[in-house]
Tab-separated table of C-alpha atoms in Angstrom:
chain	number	residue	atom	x	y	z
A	21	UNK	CA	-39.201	76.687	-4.719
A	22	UNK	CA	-38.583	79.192	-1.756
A	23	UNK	CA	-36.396	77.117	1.182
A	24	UNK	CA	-37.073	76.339	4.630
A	25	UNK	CA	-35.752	78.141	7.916
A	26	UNK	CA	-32.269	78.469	7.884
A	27	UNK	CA	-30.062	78.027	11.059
A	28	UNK	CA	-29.820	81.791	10.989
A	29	UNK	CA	-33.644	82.307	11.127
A	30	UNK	CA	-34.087	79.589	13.813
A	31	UNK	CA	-31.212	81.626	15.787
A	32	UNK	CA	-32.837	85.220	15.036
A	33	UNK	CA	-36.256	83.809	16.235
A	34	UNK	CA	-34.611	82.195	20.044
A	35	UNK	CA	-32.807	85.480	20.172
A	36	UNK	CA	-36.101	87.673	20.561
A	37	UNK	CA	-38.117	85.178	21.977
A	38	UNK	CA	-35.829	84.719	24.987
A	39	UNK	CA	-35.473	88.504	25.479
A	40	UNK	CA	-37.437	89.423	28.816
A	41	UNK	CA	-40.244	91.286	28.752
A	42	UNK	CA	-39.879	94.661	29.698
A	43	UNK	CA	-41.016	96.813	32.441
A	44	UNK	CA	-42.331	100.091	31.383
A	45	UNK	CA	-41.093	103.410	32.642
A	46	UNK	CA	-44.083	105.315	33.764
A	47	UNK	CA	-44.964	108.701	31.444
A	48	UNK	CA	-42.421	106.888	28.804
A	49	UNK	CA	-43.641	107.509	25.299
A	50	UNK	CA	-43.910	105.242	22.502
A	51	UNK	CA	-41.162	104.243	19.756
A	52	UNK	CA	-41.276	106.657	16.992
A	53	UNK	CA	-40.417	104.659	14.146
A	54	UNK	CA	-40.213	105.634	10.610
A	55	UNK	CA	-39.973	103.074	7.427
A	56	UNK	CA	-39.933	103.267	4.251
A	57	UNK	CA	-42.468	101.072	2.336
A	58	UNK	CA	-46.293	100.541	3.687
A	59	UNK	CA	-45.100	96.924	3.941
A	60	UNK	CA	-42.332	97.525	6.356
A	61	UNK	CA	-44.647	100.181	8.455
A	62	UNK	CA	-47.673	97.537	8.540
A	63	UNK	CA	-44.926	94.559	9.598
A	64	UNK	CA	-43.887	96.963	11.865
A	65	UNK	CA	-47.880	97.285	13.072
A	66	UNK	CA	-48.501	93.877	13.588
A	67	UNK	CA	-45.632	93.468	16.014
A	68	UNK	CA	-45.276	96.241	17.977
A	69	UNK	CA	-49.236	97.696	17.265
A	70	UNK	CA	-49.615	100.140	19.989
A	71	UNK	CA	-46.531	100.173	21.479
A	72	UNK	CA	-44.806	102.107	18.939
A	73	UNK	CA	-45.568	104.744	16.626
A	74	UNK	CA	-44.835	104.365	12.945
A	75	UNK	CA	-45.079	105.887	10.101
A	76	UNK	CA	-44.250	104.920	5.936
A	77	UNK	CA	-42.449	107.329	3.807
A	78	UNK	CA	-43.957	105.874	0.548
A	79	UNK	CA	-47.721	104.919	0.782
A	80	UNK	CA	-50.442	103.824	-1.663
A	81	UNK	CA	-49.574	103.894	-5.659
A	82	UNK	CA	-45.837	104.792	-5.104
A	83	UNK	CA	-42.971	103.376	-6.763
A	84	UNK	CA	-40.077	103.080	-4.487
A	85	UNK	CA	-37.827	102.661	-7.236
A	86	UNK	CA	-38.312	106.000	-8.729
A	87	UNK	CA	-39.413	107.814	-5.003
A	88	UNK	CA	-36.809	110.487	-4.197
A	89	UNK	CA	-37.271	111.230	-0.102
A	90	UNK	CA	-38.541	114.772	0.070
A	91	UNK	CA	-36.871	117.372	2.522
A	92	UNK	CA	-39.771	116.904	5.069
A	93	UNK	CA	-38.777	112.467	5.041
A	94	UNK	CA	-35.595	113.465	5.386
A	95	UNK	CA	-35.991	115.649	8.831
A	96	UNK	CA	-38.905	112.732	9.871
A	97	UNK	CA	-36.048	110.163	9.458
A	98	UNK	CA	-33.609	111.876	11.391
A	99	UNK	CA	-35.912	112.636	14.358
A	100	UNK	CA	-36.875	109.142	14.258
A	101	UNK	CA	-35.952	106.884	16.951
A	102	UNK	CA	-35.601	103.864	14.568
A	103	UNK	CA	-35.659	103.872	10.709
A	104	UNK	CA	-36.320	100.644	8.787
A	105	UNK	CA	-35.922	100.523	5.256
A	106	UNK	CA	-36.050	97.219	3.193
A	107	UNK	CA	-32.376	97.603	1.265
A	108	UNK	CA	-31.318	95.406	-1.707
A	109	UNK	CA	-31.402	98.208	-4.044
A	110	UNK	CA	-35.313	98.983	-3.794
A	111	UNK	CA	-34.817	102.313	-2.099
A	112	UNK	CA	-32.843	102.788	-5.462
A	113	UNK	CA	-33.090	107.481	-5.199
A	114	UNK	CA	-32.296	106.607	-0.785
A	115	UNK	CA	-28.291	105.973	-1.505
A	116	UNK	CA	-26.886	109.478	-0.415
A	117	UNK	CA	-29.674	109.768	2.130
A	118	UNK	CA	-28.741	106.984	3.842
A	119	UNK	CA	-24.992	107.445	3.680
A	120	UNK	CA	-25.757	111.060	5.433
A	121	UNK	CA	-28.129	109.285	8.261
A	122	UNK	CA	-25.507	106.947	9.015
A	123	UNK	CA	-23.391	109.358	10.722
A	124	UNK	CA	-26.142	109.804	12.946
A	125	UNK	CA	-28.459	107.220	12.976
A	126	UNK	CA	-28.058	104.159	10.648
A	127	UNK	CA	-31.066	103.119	8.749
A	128	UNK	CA	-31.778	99.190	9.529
A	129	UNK	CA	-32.226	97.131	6.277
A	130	UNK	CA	-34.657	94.835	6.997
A	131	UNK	CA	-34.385	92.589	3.838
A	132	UNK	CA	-30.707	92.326	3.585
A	133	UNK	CA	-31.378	89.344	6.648
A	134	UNK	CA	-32.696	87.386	3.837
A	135	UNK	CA	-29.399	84.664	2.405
A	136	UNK	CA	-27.544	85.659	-0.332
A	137	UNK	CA	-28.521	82.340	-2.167
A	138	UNK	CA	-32.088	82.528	-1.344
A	139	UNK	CA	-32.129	86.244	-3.508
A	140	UNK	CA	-32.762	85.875	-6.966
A	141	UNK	CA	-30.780	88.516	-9.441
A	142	UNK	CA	-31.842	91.185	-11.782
A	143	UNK	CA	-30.800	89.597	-15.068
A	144	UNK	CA	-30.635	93.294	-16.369
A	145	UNK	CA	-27.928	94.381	-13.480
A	146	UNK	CA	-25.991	91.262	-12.649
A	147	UNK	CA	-24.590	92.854	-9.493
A	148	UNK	CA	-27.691	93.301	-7.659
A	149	UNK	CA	-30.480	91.257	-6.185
A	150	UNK	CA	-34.038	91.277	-7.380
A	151	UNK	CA	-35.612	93.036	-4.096
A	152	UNK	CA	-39.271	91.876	-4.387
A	153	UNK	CA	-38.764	89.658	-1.488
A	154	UNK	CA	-42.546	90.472	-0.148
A	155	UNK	CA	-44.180	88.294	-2.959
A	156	UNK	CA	-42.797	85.083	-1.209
A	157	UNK	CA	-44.250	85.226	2.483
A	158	UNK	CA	-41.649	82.409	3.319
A	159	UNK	CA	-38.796	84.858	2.604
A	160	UNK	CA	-40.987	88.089	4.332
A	161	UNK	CA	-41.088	85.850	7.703
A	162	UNK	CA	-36.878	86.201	7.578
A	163	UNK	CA	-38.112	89.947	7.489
A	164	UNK	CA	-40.031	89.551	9.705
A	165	UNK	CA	-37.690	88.548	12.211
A	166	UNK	CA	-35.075	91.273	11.098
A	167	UNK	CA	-37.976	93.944	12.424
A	168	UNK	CA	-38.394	92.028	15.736
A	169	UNK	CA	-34.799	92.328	16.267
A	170	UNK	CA	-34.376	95.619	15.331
A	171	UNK	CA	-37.483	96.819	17.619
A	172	UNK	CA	-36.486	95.413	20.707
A	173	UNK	CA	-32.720	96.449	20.302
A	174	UNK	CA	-33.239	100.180	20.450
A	175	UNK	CA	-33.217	101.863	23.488
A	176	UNK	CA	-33.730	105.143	23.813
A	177	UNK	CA	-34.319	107.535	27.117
A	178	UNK	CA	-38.085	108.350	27.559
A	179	UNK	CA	-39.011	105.497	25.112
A	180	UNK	CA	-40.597	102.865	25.916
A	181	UNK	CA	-38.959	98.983	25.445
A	182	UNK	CA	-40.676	96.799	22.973
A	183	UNK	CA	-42.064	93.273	23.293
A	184	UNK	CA	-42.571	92.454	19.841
A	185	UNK	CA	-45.706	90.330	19.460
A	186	UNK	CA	-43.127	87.847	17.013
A	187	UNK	CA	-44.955	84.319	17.294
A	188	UNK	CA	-48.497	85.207	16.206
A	189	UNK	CA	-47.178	87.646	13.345
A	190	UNK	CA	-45.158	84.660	11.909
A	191	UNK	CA	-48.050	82.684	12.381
A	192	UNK	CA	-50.172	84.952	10.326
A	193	UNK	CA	-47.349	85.027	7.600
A	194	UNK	CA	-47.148	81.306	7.416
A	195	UNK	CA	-50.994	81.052	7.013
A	196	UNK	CA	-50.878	83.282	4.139
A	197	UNK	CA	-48.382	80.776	2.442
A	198	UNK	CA	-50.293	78.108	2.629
A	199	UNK	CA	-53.423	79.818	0.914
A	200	UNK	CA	-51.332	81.197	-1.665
A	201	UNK	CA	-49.999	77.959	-2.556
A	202	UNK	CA	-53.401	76.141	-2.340
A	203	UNK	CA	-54.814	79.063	-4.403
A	204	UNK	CA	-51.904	79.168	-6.948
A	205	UNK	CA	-51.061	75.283	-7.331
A	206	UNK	CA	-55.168	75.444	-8.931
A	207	UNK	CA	-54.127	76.921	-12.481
A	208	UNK	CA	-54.318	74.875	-14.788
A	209	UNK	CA	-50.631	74.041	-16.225
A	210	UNK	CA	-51.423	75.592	-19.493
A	211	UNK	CA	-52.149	78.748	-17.987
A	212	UNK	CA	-50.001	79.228	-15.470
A	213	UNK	CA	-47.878	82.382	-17.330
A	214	UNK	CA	-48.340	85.612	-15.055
A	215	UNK	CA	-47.944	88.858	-17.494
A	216	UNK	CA	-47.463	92.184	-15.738
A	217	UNK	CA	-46.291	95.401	-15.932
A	218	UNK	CA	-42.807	94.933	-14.906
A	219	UNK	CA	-41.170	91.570	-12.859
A	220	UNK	CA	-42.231	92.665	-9.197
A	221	UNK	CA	-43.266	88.996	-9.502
A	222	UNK	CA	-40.221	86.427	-9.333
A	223	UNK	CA	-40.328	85.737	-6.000
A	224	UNK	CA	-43.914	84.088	-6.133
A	225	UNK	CA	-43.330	82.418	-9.109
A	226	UNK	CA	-40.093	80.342	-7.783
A	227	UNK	CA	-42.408	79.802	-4.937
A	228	UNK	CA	-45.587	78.292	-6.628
A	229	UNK	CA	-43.863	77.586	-10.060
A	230	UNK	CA	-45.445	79.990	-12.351
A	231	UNK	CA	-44.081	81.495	-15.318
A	232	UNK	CA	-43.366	85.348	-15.115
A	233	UNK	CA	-43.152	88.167	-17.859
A	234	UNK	CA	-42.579	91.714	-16.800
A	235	UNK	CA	-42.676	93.686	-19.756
A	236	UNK	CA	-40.560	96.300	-17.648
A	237	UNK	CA	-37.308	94.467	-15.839
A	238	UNK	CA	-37.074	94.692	-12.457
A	239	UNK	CA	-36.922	98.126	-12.084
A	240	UNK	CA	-39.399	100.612	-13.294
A	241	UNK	CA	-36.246	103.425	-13.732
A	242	UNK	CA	-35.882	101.161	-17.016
A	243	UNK	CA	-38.220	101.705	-20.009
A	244	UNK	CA	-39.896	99.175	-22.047
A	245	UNK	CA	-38.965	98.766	-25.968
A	246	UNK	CA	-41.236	98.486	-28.438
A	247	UNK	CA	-39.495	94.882	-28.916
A	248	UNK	CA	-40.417	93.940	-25.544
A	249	UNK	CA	-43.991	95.256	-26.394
A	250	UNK	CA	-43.950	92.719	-29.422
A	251	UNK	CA	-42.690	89.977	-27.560
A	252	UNK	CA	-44.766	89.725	-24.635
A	253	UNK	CA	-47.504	89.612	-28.021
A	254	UNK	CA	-45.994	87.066	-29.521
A	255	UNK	CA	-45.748	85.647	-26.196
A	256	UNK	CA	-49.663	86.049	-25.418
A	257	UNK	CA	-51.032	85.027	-28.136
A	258	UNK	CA	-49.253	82.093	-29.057
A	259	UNK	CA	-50.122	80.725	-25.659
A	260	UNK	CA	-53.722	82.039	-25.682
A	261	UNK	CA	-53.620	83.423	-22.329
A	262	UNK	CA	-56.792	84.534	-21.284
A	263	UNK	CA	-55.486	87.971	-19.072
A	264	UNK	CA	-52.847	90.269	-18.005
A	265	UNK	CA	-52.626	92.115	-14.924
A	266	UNK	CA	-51.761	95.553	-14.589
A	267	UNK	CA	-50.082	97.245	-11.405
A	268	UNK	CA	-50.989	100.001	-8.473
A	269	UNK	CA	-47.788	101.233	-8.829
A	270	UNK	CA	-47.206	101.391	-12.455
A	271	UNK	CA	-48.750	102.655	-15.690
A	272	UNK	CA	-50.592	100.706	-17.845
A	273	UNK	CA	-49.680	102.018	-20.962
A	274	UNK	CA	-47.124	98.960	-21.781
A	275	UNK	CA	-50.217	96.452	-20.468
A	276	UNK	CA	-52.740	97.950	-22.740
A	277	UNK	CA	-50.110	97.999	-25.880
A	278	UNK	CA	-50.082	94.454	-25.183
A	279	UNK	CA	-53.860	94.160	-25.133
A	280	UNK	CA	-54.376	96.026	-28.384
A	281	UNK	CA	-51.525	93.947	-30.394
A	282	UNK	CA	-53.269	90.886	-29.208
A	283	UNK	CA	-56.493	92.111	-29.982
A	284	UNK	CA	-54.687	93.294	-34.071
A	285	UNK	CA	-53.804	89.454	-34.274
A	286	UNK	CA	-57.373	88.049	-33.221
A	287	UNK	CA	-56.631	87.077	-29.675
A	288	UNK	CA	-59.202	88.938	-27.244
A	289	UNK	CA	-56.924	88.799	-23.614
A	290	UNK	CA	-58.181	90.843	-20.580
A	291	UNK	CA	-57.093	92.733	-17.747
A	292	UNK	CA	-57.133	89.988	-14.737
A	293	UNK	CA	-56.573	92.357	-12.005
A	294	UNK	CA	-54.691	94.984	-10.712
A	295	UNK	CA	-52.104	93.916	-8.598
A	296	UNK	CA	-50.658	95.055	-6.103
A	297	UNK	CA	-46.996	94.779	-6.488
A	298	UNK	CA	-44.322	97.775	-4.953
A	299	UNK	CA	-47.441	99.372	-2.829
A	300	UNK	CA	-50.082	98.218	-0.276
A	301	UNK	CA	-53.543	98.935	-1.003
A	302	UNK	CA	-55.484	101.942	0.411
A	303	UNK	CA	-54.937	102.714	4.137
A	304	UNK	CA	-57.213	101.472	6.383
A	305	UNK	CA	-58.506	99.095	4.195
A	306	UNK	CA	-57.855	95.254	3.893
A	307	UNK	CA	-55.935	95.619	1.645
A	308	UNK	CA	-53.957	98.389	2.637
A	309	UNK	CA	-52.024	95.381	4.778
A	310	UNK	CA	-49.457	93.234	3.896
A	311	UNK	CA	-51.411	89.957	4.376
A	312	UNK	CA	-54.322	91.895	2.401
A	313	UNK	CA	-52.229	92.927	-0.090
A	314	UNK	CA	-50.924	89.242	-1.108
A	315	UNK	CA	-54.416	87.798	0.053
A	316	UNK	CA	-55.821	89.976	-3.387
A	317	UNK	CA	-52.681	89.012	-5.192
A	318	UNK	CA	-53.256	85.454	-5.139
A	319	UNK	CA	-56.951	85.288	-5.430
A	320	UNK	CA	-57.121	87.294	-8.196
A	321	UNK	CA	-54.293	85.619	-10.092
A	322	UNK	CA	-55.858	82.200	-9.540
A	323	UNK	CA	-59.372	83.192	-10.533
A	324	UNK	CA	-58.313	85.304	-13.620
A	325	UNK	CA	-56.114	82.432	-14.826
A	326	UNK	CA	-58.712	79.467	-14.102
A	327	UNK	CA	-58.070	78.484	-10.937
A	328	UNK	CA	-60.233	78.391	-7.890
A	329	UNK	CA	-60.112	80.813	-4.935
A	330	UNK	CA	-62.862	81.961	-2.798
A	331	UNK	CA	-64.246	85.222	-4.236
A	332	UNK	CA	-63.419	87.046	-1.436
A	333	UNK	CA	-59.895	85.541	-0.553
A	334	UNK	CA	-58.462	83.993	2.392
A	335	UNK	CA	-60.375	85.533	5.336
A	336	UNK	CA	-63.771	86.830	3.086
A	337	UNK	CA	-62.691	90.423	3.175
A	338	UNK	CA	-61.387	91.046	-0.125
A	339	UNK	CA	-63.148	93.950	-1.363
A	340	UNK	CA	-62.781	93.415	-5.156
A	341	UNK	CA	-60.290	90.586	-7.232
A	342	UNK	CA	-61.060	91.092	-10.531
């Protein structure tokens, strides 16, 4: 199960909320802020909105574990008055880039905030944390906080000072908790065995006590065997589970080898969803936003595995779950 605030939360959250609130220059122009993920830019978004201006490196469909920053993200990130990447190994082709920004401008790692002992590991590389941290919105609300910090700390001449808008954002995180673990705690026991593409997943199964099986590990740089092709079969069919989920940000192909080896042994299983698990959804869109992107998460989990969400998720503007 994920754990509550920790003294150092509680702390991070005073610190910004006593801050005062500042008094613009006049003609001062906004923040320009660049991060890395769609989820950092959009936590970014519902803080600062139109006070800043922000941007992601790595939008819709892309895997940030394989993403190497292009000449243009590198020149965006060094004009940038802030840069907020999420750390704990995610940014996995970013090493050298950010070794060469820190000479100049240090990139701030929003995740690394998060406790040591509240990170889970990558069982296939002992040394470093499983970085999915998103999936639990208890653990994105530490985050959270990081970002506040981080946007009211910079000051820069001709820029303007942030307020960050912290209470209502961790409100909106907290609410998005709850209806994932209403939503989740719904599958029935039996079912309750989340198949994907690879394990972008831990986080909200510790949180809401599924079981997880990423046919990939943790990161997509790794290959799946055919071994752990005819396990997750084994694994499928001797449990009957009625669907799989593929991912935005992944191929299929290892998902639909499943489906067919099911399908050789007599076990018809289905695609559940697609999930959305190192990208946001499509800008602009519902979905396209953090809360939208675990809002479809959850719902479509619960209703593909027998469990009972609202068709159209938390706030009714789900597009499409299953």
């Amino acid at each position: 199960m994920s754990q509550g605030p920790t003294r150092r939360m509680v702390l991070g959250a005073a610190a910004v909320a006593a801050l005062p609130v500042p008094v613009l220059a006049q003609g001062a122009q906004p923040l320009n802020i660049v991060a890395t993920t769609s989820m950092l830019a959009d936590t970014v978004k519902m803080l600062a909105g139109a006070q800043v201006r922000v941007e992601a490196l790595m939008g819709e469909g892309v895997d940030p574990h394989l993403y190497r920053p292009t000449r243009a993200d590198i020149v965006k990130m060094t004009q940038a008055d802030l840069v907020i990447a999420h750390g704990l190994n995610l940014e996995a082709q970013f090493r050298e880039t950010f070794t060469q920004l820190a000479r100049r401008r240090p990139a701030v790692l929003a995740a690394e905030a998060i406790p040591k002992e509240q990170l889970l590991k990558d069982d296939e590389v002992p040394d470093k944390p499983d970085p999915h941290v998103w999936m639990d919105p208890k653990l994105w609300a530490v985050v959270v906080r990081s970002v506040a910090l981080a946007l009211v700390g910079v000051n820069v001449p001709n820029r303007r000072k942030v307020t960050p808008d912290l209470e209502p954002t961790l409100a909106k995180v907290e609410a998005l908790g709850v209806y994932a673990g209403e939503v989740l705690s719904s599958v029935p026991a039996e079912r309750r065995v989340l198949v994907t593409a690879h394990d972008a997943f831990n986080y909200m199964a510790r949180a809401h006590n599924l079981e997880v099986h990423g046919i990939q590990g943790i990161s997509t740089e790794s290959e799946a065997g055919l071994k752990a092709i005819e396990a997750t079969v084994e694994l499928v069919v001797s449990r009957k589970i009625p669907a799989v989920f593929v991912e935005s940000s992944v191929s299929d192909r290892n998902i639909r080898a499943v489906i067919e080896g099911a399908a050789r042994r007599g076990h018809q299983v289905k695609i559940g969803a697609e999930l959305f698990s190192d990208a946001m959804g499509k800008p602009g869109s519902y979905e396209g936003t953090y809360v939208g992107m675990i809002d479809h998460n959850v719902t479509a989990i619960a209703r593909a595995l027998g469990g009972s969400a609202p068709e159209k998720g938390m706030s009714g503007r789900l597009a499409h779950t299953g």
